[in-house]
Short mmCIF file of C-alpha atoms in Angstrom, two decimals:
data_model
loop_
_atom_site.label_atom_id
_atom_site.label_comp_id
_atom_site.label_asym_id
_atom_site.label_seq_id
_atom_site.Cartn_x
_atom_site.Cartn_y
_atom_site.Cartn_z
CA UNK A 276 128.42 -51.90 -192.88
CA UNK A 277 127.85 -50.78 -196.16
CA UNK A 278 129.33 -47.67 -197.85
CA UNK A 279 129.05 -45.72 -200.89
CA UNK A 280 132.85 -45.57 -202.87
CA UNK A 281 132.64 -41.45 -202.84
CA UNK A 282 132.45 -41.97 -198.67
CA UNK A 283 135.24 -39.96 -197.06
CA UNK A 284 137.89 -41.37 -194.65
CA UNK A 285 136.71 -38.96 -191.87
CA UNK A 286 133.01 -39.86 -192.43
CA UNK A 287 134.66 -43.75 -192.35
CA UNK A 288 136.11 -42.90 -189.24
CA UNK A 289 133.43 -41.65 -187.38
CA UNK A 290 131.18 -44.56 -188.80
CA UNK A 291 133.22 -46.84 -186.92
CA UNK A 292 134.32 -45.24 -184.19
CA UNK A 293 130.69 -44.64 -183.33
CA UNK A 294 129.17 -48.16 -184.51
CA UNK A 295 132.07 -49.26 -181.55
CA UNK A 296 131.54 -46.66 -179.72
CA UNK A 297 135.43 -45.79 -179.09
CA UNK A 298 137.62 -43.24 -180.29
CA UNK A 299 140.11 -43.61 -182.85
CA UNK A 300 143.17 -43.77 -180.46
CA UNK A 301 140.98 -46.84 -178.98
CA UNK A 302 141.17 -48.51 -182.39
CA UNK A 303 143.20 -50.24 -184.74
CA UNK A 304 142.38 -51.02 -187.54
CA UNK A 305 143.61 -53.45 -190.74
CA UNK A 306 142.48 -54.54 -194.63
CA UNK A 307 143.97 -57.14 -196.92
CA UNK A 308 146.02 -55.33 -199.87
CA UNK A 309 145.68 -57.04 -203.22
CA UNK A 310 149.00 -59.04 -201.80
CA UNK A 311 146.53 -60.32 -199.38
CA UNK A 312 149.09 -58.57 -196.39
CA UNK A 313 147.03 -57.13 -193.75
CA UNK A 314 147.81 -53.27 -193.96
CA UNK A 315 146.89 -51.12 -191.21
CA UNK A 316 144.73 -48.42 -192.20
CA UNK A 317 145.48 -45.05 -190.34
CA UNK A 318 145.21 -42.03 -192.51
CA UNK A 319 143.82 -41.11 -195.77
CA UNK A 320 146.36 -42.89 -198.15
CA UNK A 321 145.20 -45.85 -196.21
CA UNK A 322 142.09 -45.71 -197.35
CA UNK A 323 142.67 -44.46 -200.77
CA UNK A 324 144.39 -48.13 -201.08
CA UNK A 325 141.86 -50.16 -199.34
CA UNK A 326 138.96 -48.30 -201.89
CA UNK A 327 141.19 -49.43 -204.65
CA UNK A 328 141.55 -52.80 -203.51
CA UNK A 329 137.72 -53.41 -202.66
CA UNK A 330 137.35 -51.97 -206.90
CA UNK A 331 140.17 -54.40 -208.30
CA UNK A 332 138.49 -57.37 -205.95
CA UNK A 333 134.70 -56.50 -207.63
CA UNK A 334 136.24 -57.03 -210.64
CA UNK A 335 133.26 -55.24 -213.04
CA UNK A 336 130.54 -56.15 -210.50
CA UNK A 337 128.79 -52.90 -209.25
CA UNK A 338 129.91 -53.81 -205.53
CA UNK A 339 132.94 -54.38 -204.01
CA UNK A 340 133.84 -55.73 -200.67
CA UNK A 341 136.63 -55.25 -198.19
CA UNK A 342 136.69 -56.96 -194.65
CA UNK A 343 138.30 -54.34 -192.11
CA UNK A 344 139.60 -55.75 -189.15
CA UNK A 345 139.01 -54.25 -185.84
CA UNK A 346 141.03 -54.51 -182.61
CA UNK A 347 141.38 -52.64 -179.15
CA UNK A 348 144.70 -50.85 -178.48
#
């Protein structure tokens, strides 16, 4: 799914808890960091570094892109 950079980690949230139609607690989720470590992403500071990472990864280009991995738990 695509998503502006000023989207919020709550509007993230309920993006992708409703495109999988499960609740947060149903859902774990994980990015690459620019160490290319998956990181889970939980809270806010989560996302703060996976926005970061998708900007340093564009590198100048207008888009960036960051997989997020999705898993029941």
């Amino acid at each position: 799914m695509a998503l502006a950079p000023e989207t919020t980690y709550d509007e993230f949230v309920e993006r992708v808890t409703t495109k999988f139609g499960k609740s947060l607690d149903g859902l774990g989720m994980k990015f690459k960091d620019e160490d290319n470590v998956k990181v889970s992403l939980r809270d806010d500071s989560d996302y703060d570094l996976a926005i970061e990472t998708a900007r340093e990864h564009a590198r100048g280009k207008p888009e960036g892109k960051l997989e997020i991995w999705c898993t029941d738990v």
